[in-house]
PDB file of C-alpha atoms in Angstrom:
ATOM      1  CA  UNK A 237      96.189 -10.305 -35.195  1.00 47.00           C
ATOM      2  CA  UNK A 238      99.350 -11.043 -37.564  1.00 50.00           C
ATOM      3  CA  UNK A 239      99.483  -9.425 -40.634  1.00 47.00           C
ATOM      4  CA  UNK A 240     101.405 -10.836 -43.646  1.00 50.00           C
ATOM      5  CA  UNK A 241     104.716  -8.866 -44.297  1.00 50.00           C
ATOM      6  CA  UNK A 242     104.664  -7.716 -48.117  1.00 52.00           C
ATOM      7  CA  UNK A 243     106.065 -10.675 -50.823  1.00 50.00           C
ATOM      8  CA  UNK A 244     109.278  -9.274 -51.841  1.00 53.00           C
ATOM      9  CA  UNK A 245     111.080 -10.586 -54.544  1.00 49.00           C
ATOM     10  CA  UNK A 246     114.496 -12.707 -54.411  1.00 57.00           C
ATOM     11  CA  UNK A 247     117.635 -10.787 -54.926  1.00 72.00           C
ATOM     12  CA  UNK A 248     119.605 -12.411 -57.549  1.00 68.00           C
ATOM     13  CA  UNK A 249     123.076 -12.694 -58.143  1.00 75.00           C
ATOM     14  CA  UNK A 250     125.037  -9.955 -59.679  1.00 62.00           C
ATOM     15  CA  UNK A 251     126.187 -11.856 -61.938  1.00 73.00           C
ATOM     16  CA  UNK A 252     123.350 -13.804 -63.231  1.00 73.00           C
ATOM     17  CA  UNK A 253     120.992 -10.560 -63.500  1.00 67.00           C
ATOM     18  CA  UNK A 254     123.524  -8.933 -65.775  1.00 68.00           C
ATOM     19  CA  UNK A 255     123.439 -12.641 -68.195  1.00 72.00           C
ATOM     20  CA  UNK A 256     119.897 -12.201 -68.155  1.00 67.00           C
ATOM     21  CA  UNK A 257     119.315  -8.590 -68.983  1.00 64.00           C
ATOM     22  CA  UNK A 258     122.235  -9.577 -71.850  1.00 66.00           C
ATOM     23  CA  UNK A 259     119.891 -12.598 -72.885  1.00 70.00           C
ATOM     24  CA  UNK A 260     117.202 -10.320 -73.190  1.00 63.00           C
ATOM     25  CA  UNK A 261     118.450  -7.715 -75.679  1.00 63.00           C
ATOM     26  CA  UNK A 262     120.451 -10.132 -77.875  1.00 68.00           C
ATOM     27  CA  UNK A 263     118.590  -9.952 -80.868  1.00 70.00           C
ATOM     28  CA  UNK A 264     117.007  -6.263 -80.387  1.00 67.00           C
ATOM     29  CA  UNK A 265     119.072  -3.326 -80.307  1.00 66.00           C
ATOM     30  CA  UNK A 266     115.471  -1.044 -79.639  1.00 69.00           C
ATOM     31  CA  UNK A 267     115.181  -3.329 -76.105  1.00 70.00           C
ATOM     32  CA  UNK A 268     118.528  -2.185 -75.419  1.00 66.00           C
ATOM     33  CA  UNK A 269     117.361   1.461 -75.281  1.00 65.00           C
ATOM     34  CA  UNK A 270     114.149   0.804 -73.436  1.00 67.00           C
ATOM     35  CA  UNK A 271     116.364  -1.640 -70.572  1.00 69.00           C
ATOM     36  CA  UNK A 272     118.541   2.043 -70.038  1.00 69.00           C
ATOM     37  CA  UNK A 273     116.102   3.842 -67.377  1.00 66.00           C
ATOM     38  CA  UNK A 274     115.616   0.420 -65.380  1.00 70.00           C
ATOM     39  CA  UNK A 275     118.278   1.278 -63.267  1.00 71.00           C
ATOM     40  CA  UNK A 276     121.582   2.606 -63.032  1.00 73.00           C
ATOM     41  CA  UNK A 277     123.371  -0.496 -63.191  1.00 72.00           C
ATOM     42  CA  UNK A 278     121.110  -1.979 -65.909  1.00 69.00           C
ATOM     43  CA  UNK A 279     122.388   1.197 -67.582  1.00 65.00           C
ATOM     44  CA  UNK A 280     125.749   0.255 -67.128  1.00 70.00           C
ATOM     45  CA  UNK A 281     125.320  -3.301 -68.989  1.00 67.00           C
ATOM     46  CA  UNK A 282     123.310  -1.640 -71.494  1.00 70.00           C
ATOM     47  CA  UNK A 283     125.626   0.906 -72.412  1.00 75.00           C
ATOM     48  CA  UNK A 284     128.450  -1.178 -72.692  1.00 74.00           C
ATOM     49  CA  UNK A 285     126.317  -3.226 -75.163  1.00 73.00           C
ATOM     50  CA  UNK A 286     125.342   0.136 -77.278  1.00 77.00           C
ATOM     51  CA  UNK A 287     129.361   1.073 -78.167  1.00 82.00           C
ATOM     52  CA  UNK A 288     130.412  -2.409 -78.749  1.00 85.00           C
ATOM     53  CA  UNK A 289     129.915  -1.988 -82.426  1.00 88.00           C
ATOM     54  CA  UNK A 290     129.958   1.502 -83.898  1.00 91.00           C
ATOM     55  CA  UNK A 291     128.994   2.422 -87.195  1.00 93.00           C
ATOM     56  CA  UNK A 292     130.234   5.939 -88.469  1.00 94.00           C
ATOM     57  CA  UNK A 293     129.250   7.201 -91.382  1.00 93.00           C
ATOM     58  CA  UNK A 294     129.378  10.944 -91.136  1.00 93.00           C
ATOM     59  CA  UNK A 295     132.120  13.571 -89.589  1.00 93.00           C
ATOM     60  CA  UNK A 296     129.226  15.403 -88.343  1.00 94.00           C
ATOM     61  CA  UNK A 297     128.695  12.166 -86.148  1.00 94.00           C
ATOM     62  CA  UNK A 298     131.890  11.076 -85.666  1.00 95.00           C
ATOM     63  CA  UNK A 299     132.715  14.513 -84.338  1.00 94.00           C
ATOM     64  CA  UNK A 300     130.582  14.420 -81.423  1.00 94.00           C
ATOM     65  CA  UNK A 301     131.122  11.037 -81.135  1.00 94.00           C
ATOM     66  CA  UNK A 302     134.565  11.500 -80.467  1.00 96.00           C
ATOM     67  CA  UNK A 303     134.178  14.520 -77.991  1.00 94.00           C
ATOM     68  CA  UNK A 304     131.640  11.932 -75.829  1.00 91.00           C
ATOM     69  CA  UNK A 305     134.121   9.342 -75.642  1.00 93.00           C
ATOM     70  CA  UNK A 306     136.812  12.001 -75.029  1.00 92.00           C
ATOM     71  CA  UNK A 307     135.578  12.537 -71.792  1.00 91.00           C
ATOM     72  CA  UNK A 308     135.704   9.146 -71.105  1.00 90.00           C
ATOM     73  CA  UNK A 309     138.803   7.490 -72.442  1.00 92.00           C
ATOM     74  CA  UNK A 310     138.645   4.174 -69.807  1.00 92.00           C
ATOM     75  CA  UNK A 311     135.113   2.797 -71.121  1.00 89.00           C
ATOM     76  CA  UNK A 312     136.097   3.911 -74.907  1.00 91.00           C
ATOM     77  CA  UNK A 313     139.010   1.688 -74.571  1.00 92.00           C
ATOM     78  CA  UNK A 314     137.502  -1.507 -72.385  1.00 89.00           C
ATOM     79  CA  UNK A 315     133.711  -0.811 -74.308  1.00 89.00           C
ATOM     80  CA  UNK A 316     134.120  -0.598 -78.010  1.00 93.00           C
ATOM     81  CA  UNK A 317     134.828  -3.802 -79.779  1.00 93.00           C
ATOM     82  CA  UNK A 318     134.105  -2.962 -83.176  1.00 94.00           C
ATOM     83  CA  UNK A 319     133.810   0.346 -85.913  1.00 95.00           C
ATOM     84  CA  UNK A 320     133.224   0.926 -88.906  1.00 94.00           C
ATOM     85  CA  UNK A 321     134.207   3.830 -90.925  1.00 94.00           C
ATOM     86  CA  UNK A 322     132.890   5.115 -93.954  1.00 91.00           C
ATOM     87  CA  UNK A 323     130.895   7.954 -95.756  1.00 90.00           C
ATOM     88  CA  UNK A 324     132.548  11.455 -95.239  1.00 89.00           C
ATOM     89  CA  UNK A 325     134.593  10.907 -91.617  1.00 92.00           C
ATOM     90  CA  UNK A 326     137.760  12.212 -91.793  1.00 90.00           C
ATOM     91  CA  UNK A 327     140.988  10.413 -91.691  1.00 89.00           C
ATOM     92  CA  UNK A 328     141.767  12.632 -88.287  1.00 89.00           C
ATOM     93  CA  UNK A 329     139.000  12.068 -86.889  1.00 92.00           C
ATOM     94  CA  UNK A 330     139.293   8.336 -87.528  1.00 93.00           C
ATOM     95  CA  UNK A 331     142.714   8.607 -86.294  1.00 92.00           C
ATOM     96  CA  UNK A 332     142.210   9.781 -83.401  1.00 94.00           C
ATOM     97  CA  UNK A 333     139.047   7.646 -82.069  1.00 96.00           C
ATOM     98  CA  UNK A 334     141.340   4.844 -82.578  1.00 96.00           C
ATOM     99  CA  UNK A 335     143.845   5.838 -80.173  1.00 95.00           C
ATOM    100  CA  UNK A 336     141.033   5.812 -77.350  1.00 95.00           C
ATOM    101  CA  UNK A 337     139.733   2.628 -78.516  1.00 94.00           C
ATOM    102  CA  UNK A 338     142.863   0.368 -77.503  1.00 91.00           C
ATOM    103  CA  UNK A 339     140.870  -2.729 -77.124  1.00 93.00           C
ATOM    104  CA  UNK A 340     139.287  -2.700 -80.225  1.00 95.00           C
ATOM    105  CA  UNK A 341     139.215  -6.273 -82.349  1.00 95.00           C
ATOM    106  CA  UNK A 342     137.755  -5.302 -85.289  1.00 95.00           C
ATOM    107  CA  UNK A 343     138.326  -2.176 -87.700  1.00 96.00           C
ATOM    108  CA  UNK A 344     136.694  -1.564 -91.454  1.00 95.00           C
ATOM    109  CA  UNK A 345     137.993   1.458 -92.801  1.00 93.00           C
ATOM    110  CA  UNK A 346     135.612   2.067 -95.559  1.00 91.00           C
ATOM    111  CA  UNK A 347     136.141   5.849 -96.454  1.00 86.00           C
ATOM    112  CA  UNK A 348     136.533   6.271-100.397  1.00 72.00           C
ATOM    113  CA  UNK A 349     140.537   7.104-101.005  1.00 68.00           C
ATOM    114  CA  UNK A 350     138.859   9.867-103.222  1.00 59.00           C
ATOM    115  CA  UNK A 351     136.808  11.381-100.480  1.00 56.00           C
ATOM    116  CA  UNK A 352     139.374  10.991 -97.545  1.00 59.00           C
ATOM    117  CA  UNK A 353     140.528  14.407 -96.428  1.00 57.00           C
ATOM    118  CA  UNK A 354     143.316  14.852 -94.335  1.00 56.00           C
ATOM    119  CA  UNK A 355     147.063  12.345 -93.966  1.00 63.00           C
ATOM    120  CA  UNK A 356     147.017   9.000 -93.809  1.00 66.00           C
ATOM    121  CA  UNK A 357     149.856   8.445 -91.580  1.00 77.00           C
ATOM    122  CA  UNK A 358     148.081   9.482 -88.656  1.00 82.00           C
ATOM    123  CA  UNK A 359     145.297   6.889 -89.635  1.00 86.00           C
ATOM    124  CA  UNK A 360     148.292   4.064 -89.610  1.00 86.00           C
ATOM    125  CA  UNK A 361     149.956   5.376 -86.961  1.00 88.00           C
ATOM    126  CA  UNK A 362     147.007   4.895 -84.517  1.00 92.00           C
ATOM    127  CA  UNK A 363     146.450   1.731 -86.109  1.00 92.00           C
ATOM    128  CA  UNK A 364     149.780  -0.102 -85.349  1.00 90.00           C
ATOM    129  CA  UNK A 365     149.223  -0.075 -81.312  1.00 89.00           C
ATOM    130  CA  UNK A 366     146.292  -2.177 -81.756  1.00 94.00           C
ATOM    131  CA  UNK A 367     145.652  -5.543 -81.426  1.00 94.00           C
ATOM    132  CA  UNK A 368     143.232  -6.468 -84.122  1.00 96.00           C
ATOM    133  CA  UNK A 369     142.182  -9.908 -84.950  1.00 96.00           C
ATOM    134  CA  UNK A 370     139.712  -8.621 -88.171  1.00 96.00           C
ATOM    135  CA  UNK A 371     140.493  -5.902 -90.884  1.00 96.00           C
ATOM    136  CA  UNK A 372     138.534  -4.587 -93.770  1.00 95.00           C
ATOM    137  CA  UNK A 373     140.069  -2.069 -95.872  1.00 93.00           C
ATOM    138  CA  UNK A 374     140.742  -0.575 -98.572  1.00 89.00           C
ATOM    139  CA  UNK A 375     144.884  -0.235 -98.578  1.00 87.00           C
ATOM    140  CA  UNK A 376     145.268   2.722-100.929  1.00 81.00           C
ATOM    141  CA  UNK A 377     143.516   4.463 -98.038  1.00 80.00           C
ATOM    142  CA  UNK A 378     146.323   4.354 -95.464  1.00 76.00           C
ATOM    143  CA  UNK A 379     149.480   3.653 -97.891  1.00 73.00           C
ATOM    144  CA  UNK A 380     148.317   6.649-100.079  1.00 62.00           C
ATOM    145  CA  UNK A 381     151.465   8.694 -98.749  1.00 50.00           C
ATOM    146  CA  UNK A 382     153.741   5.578 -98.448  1.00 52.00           C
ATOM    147  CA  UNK A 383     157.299   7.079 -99.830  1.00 44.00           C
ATOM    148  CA  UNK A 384     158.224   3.147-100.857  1.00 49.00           C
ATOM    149  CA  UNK A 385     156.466   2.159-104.513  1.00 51.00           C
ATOM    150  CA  UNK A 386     156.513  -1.398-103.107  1.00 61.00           C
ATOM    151  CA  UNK A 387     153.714  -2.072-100.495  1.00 76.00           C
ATOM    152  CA  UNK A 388     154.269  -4.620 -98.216  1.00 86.00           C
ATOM    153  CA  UNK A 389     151.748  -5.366 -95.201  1.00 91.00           C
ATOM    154  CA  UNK A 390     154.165  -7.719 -93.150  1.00 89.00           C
ATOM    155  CA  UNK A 391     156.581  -4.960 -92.113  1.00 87.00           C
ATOM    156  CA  UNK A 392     154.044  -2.757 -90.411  1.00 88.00           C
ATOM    157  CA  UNK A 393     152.838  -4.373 -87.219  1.00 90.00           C
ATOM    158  CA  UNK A 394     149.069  -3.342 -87.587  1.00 91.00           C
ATOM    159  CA  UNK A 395     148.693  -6.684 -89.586  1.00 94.00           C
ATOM    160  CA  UNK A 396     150.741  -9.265 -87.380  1.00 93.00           C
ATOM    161  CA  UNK A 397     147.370 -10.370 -85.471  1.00 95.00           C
ATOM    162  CA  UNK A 398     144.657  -9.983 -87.950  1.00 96.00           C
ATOM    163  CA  UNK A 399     143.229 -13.544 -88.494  1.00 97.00           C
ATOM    164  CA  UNK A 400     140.583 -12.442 -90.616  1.00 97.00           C
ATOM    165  CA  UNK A 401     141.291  -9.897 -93.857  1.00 97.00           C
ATOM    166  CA  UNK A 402     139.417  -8.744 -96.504  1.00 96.00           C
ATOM    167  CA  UNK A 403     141.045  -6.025 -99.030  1.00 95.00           C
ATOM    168  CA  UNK A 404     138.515  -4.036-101.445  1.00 92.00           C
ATOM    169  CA  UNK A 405     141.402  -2.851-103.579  1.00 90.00           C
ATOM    170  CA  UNK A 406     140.939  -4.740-107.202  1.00 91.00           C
ATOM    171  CA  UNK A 407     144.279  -4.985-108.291  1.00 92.00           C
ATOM    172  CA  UNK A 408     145.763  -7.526-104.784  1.00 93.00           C
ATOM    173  CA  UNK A 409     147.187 -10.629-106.913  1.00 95.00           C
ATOM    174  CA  UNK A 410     147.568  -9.000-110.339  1.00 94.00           C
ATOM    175  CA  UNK A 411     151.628  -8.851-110.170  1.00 91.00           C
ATOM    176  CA  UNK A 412     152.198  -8.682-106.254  1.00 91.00           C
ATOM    177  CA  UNK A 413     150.628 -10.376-103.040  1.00 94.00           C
ATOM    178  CA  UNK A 414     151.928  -7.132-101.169  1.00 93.00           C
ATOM    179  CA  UNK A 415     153.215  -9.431 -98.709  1.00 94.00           C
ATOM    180  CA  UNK A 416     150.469 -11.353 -97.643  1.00 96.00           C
ATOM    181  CA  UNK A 417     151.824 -14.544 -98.291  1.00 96.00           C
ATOM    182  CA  UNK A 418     154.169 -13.900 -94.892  1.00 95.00           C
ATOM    183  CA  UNK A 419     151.273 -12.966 -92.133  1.00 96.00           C
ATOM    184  CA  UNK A 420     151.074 -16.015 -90.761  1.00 94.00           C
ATOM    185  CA  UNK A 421     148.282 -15.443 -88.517  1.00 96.00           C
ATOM    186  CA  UNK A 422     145.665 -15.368 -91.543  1.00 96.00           C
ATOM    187  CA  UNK A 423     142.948 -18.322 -91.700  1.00 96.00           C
ATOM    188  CA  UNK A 424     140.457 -15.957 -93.208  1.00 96.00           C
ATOM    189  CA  UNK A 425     140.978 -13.714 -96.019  1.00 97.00           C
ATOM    190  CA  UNK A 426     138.848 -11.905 -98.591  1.00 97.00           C
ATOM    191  CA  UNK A 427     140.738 -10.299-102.330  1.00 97.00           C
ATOM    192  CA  UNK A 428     138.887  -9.531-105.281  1.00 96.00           C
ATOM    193  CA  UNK A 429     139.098 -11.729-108.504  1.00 97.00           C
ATOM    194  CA  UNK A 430     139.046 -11.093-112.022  1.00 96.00           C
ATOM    195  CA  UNK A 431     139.883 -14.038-114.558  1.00 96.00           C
ATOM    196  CA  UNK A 432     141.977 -11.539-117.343  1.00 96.00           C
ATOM    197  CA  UNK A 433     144.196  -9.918-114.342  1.00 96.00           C
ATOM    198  CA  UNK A 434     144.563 -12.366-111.447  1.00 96.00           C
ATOM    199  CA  UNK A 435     147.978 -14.059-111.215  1.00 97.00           C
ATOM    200  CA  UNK A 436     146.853 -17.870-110.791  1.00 97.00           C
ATOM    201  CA  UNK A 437     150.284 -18.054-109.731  1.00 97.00           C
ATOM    202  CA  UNK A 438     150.101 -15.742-106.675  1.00 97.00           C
ATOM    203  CA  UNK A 439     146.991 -17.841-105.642  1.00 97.00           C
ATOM    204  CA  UNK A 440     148.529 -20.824-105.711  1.00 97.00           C
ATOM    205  CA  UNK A 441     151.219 -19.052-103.613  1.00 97.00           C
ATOM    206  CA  UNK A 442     148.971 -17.766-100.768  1.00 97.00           C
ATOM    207  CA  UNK A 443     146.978 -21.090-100.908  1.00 96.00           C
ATOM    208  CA  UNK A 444     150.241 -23.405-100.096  1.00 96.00           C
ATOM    209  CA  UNK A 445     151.941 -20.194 -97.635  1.00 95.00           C
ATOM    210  CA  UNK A 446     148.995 -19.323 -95.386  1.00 95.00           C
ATOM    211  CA  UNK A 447     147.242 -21.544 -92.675  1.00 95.00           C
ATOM    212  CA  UNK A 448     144.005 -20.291 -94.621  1.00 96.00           C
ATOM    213  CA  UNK A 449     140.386 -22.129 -93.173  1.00 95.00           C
ATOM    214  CA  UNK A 450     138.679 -19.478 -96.351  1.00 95.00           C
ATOM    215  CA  UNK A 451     139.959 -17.868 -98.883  1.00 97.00           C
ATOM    216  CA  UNK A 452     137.221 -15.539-100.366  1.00 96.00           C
ATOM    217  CA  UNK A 453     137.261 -14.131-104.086  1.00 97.00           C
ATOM    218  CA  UNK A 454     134.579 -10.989-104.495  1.00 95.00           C
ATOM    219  CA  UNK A 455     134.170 -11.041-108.615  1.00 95.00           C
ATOM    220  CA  UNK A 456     131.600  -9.513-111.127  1.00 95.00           C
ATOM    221  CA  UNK A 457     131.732 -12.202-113.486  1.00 96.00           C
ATOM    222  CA  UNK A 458     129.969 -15.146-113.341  1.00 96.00           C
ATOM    223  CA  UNK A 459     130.423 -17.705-110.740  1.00 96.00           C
ATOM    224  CA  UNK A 460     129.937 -20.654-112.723  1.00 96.00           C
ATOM    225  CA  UNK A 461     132.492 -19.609-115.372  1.00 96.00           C
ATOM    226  CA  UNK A 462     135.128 -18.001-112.191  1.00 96.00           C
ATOM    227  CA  UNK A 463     134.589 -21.791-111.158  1.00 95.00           C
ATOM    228  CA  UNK A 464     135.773 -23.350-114.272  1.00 96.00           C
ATOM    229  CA  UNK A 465     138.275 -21.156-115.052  1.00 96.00           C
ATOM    230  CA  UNK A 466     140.044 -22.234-111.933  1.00 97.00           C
ATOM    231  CA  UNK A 467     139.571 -25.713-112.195  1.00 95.00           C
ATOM    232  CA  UNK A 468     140.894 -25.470-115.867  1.00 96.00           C
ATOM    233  CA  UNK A 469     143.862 -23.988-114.347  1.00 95.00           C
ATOM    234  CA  UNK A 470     144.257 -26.792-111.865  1.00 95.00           C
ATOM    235  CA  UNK A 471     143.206 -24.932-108.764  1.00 96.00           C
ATOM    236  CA  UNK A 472     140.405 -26.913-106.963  1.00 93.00           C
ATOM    237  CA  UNK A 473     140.256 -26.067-103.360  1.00 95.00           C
ATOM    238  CA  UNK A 474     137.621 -26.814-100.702  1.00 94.00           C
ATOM    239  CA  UNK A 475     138.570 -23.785 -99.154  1.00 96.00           C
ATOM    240  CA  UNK A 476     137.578 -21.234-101.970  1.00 96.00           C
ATOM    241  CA  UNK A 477     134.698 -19.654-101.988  1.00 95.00           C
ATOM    242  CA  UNK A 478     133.447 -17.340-104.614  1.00 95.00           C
ATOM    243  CA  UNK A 479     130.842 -14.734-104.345  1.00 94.00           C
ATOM    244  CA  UNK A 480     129.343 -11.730-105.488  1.00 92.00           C
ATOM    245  CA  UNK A 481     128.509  -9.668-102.523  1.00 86.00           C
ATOM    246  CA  UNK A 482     130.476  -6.519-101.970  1.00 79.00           C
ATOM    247  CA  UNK A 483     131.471  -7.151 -98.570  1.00 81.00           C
ATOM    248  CA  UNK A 484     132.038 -10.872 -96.680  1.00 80.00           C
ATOM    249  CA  UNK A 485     130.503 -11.765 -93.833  1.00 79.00           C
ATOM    250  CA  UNK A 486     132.321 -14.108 -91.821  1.00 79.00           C
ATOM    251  CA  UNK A 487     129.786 -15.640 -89.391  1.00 72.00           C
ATOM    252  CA  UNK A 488     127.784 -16.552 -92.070  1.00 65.00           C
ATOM    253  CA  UNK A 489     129.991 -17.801 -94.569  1.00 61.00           C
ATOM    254  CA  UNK A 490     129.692 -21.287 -96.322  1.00 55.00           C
ATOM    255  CA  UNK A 491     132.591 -23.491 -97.467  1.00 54.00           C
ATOM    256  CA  UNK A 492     131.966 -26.624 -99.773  1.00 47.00           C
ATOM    257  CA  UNK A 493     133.826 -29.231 -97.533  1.00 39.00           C
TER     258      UNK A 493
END
């Protein structure tokens, strides 16, 4: 009598099980933590996929979080793609999660000047060995202890690949562009806009300097009325886009081309 050996299931390819599993959580972070006790290699894919964008909101996270990835400097650096700092984290602790995250792409630095504790030259001096391509920021954050009076973002190296910007700080364009007009790598940036203090002059400037694809104003005033008050003043570019929100979200933003 022959018996029939046991249906066993086709080994895929490395490479193609790993796309799948990476299919599979794309649009549920909560799948991501059920796919980590398949098996140790799914938990290798899925991990990866949990630090490529940290949040940090707290120093009593960020603390721990930077002992974990202390012990563990190699997948820090080749794993996390983007953070985000805000809340109560402190500028040293910031600092130095940065210089284990070397491959890092995208940085907001969203801690309040007013709450920041500790010197913001160690925040900018783990900054300028990266290679970012996206920055959000608010500047008085790591030029707070500048000795110069005179700000200018094209002399420190932090900003010579960022491609996409956005400054909180309300007063960028009032009386100075703090250099921004000479980072030629920008096609996306993101200033806030007020129609009594803006310099018309200095938008003009960026708008005819810059290889810019967007150029974002954040205002509290009306759009309508930010919209005619430009156009009264001559400036009527496809590549403006005006908006409300507090923060801009690049993958999702519109022009009117």
């Amino acid at each position: 009598m022959i018996l029939d050996k046991p249906a066993t299931l086709p080994q895929l390819p490395y490479e193609l099980e790993k796309e799948i599993f990476i299919l599979a959580v794309a649009d549920s972070v909560r799948r991501v933590h059920s796919f980590l006790f398949i098996s140790r290699r799914v938990y290798c894919w899925m991990r990866q996929i949990l630090y490529r964008k940290i949040v940090l909101s707290e120093e009593i996270t960020a603390g721990p979080f930077l002992s974990s990835i202390h012990l563990q400097p190699q997948f820090a650096c080749e794993a996390i793609n983007t953070l985000c700092f805000t809340g109560t984290v402190r500028l040293e602790t910031a600092a130095r999660i940065l210089r284990l995250c070397r491959s890092l792409k995208n940085l907001a630095l969203w801690i309040s000047p007013s709450n920041a504790v500790g010197q913001s030259d160690q925040l900018l001096d783990s900054m300028q060995v990266l290679s970012l391509t996206s920055l959000s920021l608010n500047i008085s954050l790591v030029f707070r202890h500048c000795a110069s009076p005179v700000i200018s973002l094209s002399e420190v190296s932090t900003f010579s690949t960022i491609t996409h910007l956005e400054i909180l700080n309300g007063w960028i364009l009032w009386g100075s562009t703090v250099g921004l007009e000479h980072l030629r790598t920008l096609t996306h940036l993101s200033l806030c806009f007020d129609t009594q203090r803006t310099n018309l002059s200095l938008v003009t400037l960026l708008l005819s300097r810059l290889p810019l694809q967007a150029l974002v104003f954040h205002t509290t005033e009306d759009l309508d009325m930010v919209q005619a008050f430009l156009q009264d003043a001559g400036i009527s570019d496809p590549r403006i886009v005006l908006t409300r929100d507090s923060r801009v979200d690049w993958d999702n933003l519109i022009l009117c081309v």
